[in-house]
Structures are given as C-alpha cells and as structure tokens.
XYZ file of N, CA and C in Angstrom:
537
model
N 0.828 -1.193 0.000
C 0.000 0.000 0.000
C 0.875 1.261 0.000
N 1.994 1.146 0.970
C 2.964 2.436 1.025
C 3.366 2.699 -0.676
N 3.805 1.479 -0.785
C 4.416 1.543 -2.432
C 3.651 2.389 -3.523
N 2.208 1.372 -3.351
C 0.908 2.402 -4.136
C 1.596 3.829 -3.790
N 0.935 4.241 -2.917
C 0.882 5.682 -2.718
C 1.744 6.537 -3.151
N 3.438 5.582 -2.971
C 4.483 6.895 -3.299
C 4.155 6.566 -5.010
N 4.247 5.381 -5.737
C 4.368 5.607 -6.970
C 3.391 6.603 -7.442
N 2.252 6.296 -7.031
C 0.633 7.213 -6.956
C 1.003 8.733 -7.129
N 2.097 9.356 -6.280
C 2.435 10.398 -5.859
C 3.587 10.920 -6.737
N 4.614 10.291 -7.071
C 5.144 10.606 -8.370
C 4.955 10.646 -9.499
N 4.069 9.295 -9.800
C 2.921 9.562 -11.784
C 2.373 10.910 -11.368
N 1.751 11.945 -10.497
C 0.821 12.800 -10.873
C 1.937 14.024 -10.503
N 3.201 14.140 -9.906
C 4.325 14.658 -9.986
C 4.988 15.076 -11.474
N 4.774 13.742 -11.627
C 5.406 13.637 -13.745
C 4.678 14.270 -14.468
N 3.400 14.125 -14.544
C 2.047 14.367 -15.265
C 2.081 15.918 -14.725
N 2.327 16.420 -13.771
C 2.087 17.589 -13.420
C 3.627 18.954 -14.267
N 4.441 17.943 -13.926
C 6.087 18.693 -14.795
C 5.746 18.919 -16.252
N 5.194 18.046 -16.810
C 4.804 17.486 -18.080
C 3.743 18.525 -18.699
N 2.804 18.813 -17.893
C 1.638 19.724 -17.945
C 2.190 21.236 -18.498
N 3.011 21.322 -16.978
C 3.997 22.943 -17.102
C 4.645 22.851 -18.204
N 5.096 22.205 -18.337
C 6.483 22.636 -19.042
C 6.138 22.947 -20.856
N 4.589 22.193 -20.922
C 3.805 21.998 -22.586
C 3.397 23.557 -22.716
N 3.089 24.329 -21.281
C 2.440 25.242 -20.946
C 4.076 26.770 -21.464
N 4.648 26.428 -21.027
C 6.206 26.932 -21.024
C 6.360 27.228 -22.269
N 6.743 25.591 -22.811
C 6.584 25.831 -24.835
C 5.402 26.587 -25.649
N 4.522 26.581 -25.132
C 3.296 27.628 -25.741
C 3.586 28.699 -25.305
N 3.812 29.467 -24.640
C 3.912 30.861 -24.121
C 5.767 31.497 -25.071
N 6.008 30.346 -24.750
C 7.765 30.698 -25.501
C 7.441 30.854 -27.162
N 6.778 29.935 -27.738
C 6.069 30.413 -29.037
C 5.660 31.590 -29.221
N 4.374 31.672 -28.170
C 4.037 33.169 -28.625
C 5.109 34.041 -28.299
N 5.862 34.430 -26.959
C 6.426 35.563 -26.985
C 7.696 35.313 -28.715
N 7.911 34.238 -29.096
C 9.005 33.935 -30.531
C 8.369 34.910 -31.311
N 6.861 34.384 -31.763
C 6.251 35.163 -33.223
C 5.897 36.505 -32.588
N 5.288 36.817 -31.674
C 5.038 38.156 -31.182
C 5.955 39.212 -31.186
N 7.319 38.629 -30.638
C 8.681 39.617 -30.572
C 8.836 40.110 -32.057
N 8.818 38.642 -33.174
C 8.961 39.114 -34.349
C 8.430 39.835 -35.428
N 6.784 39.436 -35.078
C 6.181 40.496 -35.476
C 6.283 41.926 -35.660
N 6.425 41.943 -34.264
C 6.502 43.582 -33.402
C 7.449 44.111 -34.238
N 9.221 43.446 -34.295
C 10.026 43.670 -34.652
C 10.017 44.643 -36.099
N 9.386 43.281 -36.743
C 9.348 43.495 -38.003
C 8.494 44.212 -38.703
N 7.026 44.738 -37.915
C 6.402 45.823 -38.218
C 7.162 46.890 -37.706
N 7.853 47.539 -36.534
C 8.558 48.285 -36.233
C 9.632 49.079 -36.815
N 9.958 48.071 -37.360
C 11.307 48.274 -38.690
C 10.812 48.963 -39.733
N 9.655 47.901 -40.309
C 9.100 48.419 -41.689
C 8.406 49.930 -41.539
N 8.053 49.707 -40.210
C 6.820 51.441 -40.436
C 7.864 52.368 -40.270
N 8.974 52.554 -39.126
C 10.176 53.429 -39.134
C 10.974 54.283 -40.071
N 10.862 53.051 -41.114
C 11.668 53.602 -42.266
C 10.725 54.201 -43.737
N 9.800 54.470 -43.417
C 8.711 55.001 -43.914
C 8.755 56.293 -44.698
N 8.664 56.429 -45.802
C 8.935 57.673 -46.336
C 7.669 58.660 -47.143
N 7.540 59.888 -47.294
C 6.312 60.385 -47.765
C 5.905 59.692 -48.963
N 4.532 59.891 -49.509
C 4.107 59.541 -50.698
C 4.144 60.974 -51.350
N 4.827 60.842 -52.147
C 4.960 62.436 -52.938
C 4.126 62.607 -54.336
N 3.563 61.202 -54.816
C 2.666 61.471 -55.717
C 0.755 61.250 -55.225
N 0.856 60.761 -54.127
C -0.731 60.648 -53.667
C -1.317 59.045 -54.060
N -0.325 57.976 -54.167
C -1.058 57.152 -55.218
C -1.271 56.018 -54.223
N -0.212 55.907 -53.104
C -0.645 54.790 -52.342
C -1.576 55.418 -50.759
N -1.285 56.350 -50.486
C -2.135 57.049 -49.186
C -3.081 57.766 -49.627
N -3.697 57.193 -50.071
C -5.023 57.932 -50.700
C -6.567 57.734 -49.925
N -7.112 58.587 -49.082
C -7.697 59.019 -48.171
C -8.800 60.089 -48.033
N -9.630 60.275 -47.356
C -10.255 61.186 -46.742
C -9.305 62.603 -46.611
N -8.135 62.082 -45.512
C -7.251 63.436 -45.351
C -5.985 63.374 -45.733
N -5.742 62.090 -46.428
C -4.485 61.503 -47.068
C -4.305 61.975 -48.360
N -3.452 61.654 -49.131
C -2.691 62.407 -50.898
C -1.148 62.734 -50.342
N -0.576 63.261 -51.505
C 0.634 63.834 -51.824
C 1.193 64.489 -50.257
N 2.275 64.261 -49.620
C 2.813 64.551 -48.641
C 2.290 64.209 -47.173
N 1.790 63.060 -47.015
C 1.548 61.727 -46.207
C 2.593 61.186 -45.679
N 2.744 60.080 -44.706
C 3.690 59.648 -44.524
C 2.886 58.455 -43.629
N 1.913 58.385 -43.181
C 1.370 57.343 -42.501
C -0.596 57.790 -42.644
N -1.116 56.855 -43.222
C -2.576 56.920 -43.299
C -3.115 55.680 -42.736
N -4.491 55.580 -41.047
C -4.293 54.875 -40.400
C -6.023 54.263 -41.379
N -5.983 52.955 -41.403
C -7.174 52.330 -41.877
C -7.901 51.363 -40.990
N -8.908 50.741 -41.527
C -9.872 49.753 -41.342
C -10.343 50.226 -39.919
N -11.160 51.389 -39.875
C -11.558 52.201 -38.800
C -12.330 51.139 -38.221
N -12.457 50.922 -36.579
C -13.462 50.347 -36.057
C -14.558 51.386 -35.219
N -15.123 51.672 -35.796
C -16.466 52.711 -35.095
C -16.994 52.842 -34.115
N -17.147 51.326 -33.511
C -17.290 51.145 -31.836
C -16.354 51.405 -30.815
N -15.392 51.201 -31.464
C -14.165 51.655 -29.967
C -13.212 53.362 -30.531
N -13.948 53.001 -32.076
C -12.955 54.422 -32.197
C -11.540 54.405 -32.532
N -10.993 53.575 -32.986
C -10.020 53.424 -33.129
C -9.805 52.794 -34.321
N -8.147 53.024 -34.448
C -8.017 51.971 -36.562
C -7.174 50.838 -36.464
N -7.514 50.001 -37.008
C -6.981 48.614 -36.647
C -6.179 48.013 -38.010
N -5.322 49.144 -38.805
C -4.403 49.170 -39.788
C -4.037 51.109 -39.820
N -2.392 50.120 -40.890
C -1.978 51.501 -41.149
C -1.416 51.569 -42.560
N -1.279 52.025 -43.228
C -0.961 52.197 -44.521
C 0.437 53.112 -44.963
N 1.384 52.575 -45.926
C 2.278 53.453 -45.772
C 3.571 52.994 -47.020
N 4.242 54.054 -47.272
C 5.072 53.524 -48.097
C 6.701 53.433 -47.839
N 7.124 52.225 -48.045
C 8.730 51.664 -47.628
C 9.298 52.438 -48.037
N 10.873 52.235 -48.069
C 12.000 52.889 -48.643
C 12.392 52.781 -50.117
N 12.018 51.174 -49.970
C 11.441 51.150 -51.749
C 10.699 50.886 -52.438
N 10.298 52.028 -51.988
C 8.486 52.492 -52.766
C 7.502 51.184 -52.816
N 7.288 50.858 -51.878
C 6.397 49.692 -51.724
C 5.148 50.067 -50.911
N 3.789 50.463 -51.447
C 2.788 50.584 -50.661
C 2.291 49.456 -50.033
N 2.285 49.524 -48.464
C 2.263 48.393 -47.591
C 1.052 48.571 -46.034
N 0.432 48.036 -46.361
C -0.445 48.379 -44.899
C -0.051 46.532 -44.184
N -0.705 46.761 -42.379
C -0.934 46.052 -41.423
C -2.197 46.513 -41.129
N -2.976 45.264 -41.291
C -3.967 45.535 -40.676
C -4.787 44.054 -39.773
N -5.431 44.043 -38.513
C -6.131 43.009 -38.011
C -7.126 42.685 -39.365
N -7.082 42.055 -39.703
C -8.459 41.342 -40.706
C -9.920 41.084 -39.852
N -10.743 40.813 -40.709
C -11.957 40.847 -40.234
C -12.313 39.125 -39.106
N -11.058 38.388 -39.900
C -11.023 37.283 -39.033
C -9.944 36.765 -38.261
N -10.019 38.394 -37.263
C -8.968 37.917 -36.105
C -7.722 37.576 -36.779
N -6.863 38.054 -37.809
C -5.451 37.322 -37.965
C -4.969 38.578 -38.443
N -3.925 39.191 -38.303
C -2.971 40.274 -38.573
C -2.201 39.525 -39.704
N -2.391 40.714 -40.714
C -2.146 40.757 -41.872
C -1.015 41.772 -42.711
N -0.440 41.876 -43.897
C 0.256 42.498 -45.000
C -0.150 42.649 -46.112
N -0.623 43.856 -46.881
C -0.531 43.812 -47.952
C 0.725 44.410 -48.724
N 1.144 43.864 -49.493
C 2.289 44.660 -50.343
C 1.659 45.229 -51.331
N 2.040 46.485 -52.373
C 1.455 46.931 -53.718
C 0.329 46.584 -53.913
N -0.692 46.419 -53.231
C -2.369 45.644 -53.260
C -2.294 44.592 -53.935
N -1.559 43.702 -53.785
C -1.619 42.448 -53.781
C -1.963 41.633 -52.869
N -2.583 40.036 -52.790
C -3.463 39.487 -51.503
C -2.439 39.483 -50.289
N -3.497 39.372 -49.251
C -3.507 39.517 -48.475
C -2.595 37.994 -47.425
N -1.289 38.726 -46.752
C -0.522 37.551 -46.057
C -1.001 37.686 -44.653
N -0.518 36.063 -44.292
C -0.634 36.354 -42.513
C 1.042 36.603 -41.920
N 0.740 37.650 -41.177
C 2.639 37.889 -40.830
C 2.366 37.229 -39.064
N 1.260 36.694 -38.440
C 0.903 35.841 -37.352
C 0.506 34.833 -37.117
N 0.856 33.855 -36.528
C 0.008 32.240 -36.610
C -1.358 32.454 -36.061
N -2.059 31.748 -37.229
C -3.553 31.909 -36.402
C -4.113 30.995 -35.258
N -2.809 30.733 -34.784
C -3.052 29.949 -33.388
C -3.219 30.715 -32.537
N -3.240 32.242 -32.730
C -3.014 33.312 -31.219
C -4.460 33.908 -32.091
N -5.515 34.387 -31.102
C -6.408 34.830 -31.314
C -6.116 36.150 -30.699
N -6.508 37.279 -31.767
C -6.219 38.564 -31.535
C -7.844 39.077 -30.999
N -7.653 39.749 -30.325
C -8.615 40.370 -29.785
C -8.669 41.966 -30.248
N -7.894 42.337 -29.910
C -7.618 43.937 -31.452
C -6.454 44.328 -31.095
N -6.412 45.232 -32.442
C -4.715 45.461 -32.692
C -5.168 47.394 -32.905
N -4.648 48.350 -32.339
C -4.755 49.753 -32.528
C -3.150 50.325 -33.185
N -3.840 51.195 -33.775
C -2.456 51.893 -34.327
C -3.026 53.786 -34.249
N -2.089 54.437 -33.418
C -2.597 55.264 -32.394
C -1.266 56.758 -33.247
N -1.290 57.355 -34.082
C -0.247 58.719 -34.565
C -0.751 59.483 -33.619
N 0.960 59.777 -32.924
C 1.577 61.053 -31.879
C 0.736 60.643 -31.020
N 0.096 60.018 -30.060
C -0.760 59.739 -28.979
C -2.006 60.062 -28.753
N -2.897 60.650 -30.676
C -3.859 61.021 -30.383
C -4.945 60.418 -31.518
N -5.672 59.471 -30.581
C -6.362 58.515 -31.450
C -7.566 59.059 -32.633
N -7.432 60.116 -32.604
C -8.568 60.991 -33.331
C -7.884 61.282 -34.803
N -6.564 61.268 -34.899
C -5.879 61.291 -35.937
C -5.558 59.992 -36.521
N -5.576 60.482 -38.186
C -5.231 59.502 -39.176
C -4.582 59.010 -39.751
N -3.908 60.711 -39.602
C -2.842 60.669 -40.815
C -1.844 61.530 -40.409
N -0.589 61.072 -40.932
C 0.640 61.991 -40.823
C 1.222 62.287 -41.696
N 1.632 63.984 -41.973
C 1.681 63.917 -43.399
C 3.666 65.050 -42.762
N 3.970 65.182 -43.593
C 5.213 66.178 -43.752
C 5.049 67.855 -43.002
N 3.474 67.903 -43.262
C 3.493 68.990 -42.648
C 3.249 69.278 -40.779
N 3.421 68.018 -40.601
C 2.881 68.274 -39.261
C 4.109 68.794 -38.361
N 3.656 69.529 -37.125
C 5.201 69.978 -36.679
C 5.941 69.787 -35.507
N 5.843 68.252 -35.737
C 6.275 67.290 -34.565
C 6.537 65.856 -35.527
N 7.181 65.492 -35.282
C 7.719 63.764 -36.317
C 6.958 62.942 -35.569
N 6.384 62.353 -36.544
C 5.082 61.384 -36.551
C 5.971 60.249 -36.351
N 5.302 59.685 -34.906
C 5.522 58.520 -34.040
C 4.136 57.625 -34.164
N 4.340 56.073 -34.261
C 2.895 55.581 -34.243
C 3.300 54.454 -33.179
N 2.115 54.370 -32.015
C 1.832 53.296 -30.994
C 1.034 52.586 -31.710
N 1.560 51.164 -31.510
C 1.125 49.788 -32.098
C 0.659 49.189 -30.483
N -0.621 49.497 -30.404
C -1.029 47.898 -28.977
C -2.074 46.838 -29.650
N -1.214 45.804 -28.802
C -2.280 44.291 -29.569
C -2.682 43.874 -28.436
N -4.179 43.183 -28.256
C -4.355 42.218 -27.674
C -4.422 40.504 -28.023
N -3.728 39.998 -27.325
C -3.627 38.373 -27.892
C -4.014 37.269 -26.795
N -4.417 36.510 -27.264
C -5.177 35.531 -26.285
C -4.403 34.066 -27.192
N -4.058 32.963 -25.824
C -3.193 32.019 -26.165
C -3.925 31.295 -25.400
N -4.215 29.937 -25.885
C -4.924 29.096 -24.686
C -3.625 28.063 -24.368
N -3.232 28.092 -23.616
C -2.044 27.109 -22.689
C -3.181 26.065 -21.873
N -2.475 24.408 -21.783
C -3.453 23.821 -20.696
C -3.823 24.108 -19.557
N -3.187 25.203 -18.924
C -3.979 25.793 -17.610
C -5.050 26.877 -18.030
N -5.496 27.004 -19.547
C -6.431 27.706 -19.352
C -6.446 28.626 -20.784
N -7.056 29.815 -20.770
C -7.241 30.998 -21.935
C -5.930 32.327 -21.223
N -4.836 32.300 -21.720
C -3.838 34.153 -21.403
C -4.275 35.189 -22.410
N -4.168 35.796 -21.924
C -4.239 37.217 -22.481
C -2.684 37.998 -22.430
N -2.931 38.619 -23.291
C -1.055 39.226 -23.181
C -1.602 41.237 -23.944
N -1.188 41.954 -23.642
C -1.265 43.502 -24.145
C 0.152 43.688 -24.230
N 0.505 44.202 -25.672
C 1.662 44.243 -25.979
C 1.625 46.016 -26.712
N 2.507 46.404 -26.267
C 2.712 47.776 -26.635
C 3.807 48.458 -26.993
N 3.778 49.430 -28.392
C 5.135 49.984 -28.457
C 4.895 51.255 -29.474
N 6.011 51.945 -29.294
C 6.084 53.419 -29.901
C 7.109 53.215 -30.896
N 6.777 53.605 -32.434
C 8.370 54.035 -32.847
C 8.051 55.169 -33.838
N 8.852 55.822 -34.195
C 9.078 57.377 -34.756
C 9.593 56.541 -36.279
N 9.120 57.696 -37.185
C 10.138 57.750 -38.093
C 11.193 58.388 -38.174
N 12.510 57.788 -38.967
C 13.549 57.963 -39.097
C 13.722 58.742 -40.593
N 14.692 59.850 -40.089
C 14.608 60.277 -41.651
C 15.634 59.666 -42.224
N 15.040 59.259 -43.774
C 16.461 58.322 -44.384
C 17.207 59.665 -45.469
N 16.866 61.218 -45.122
C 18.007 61.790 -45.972
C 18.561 62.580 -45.245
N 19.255 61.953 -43.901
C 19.907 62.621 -43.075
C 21.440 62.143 -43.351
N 22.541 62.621 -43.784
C 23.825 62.266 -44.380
C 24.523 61.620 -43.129
C-alpha cells in the first residue's frame, strides 16, 4: 500500500512537470512570433517615407505629402486597426487586423498575407499617430515627427487555461536623408 501511494504520488508529480512545461513551450512560441512580429512591423513602419505622388495614401485626409494613413476604422471603440504606408522602396504596404482575427500584410495591393500564426487569437490590434487617437494621418506637414503606438491584444490558450497578453510599443520615423 505504502508503495501504491508513493508511486501514486510521483505519476501525478510527472504528469504535473509534463503539464507545465507543454504550458512553457506555448507561451515561448508566442512571446518567438510576437517579438517578431513587433520587430518586423517596427522596422518596416520606421523607415517610412512620404508619398509624394498621392497614389498609395489615398484618403479622406491623405494624398501627396503623407507619410502614414491609419485604416480599417473600427467605429465602436474608435479606433483603426491598420496603417498604410510607403517603404524605402516604394512599396505601398499596410498592417492591418483582418476581419477574421489574424494580422495581416498587404504589399502593392496584392493578396492579403498572414505575418501571425492563427493559433493566437487577436482580440484587437490599434495603431494610435503622436498619442492622439482621433488622428489619421501623418503627413510632412505636421510639426512634430510622426511617431505611431502599435497595442495588440492576444489571447493564447495554454493547458492551464485561456492568457491574455497587451503588448505595446512606440516608434518614430527615421529620416532616411539625413547624411
């Protein structure tokens, strides 16, 4: 009977290490693709340069001397859940949450990629110019350098359950004709 018990007591010891540690590798995933994401939208929007002919930021308050036009407005919270913009080489490129929960790329309006595994369920993604969510757009004339906050919400189900994670970050553009 003693025997029972201790073996009893180590199988649910094992089973319990075993549990964590599956839990460990899921969370280490997400923070992998999440970091890279971030990264790699961070990079791309940074180096961002005006549209000087009007052809890819084309807008309500967007055209010729743009530099960031925010899209796929959500009306209920008020906020835009893409951004639109053109690379260094001349590549019109938005991020935007899609309509089915998966964060997305378009290049030159061509279809639509996933740059996230749709194993992480997004709950929403905001993209926020100079800290004031009422704005759209950033154009050359503004007279402060247009910074855009990227926050996501992501939900990961690990076997202990449903996480939630809020991930947040600021980056400025860089001017690329500074010698």
């Amino acid at each position: 009977a003693v025997f029972m018990i201790i073996m009893g007591i180590t199988v649910s010891i094992f089973v319990s290490i075993i549990q964590h540690q599956k839990s460990i590798l899921q969370e280490q995933e997400f923070l992998n693709q999440i970091s890279y994401v971030t990264e790699y939208m961070s990079r791309t929007i940074r180096a961002a340069i005006k549209d000087t002919t009007g052809s890819c930021l084309l807008g309500p308050t967007g055209g010729p001397g743009s530099i960031y036009l925010l899209t796929h407005q959500d009306f209920s919270a008020s906020f835009f859940n893409g951004i639109k913009f053109i690379t260094k080489n001349n590549v019109c490129q938005e991020f935007f949450l899609d309509t089915d929960g998966i964060l997305k790329e378009i290049k030159n309006g061509g279809a639509p990629q996933n740059i996230l595994s749709s194993k992480f369920q997004i709950k929403y993604v905001r993209f926020i110019i100079n800290g004031n969510k009422s704005f759209n757009v950033a154009s050359e004339k503004d007279s402060i350098q247009p910074r855009i906050t990227i926050v996501s919400d992501v939900k990961i189900q690990t076997p202990l359950g449903q996480q939630e994670k809020i991930i947040q970050t600021t980056v400025s553009q860089i001017n690329l004709n500074l010698k």
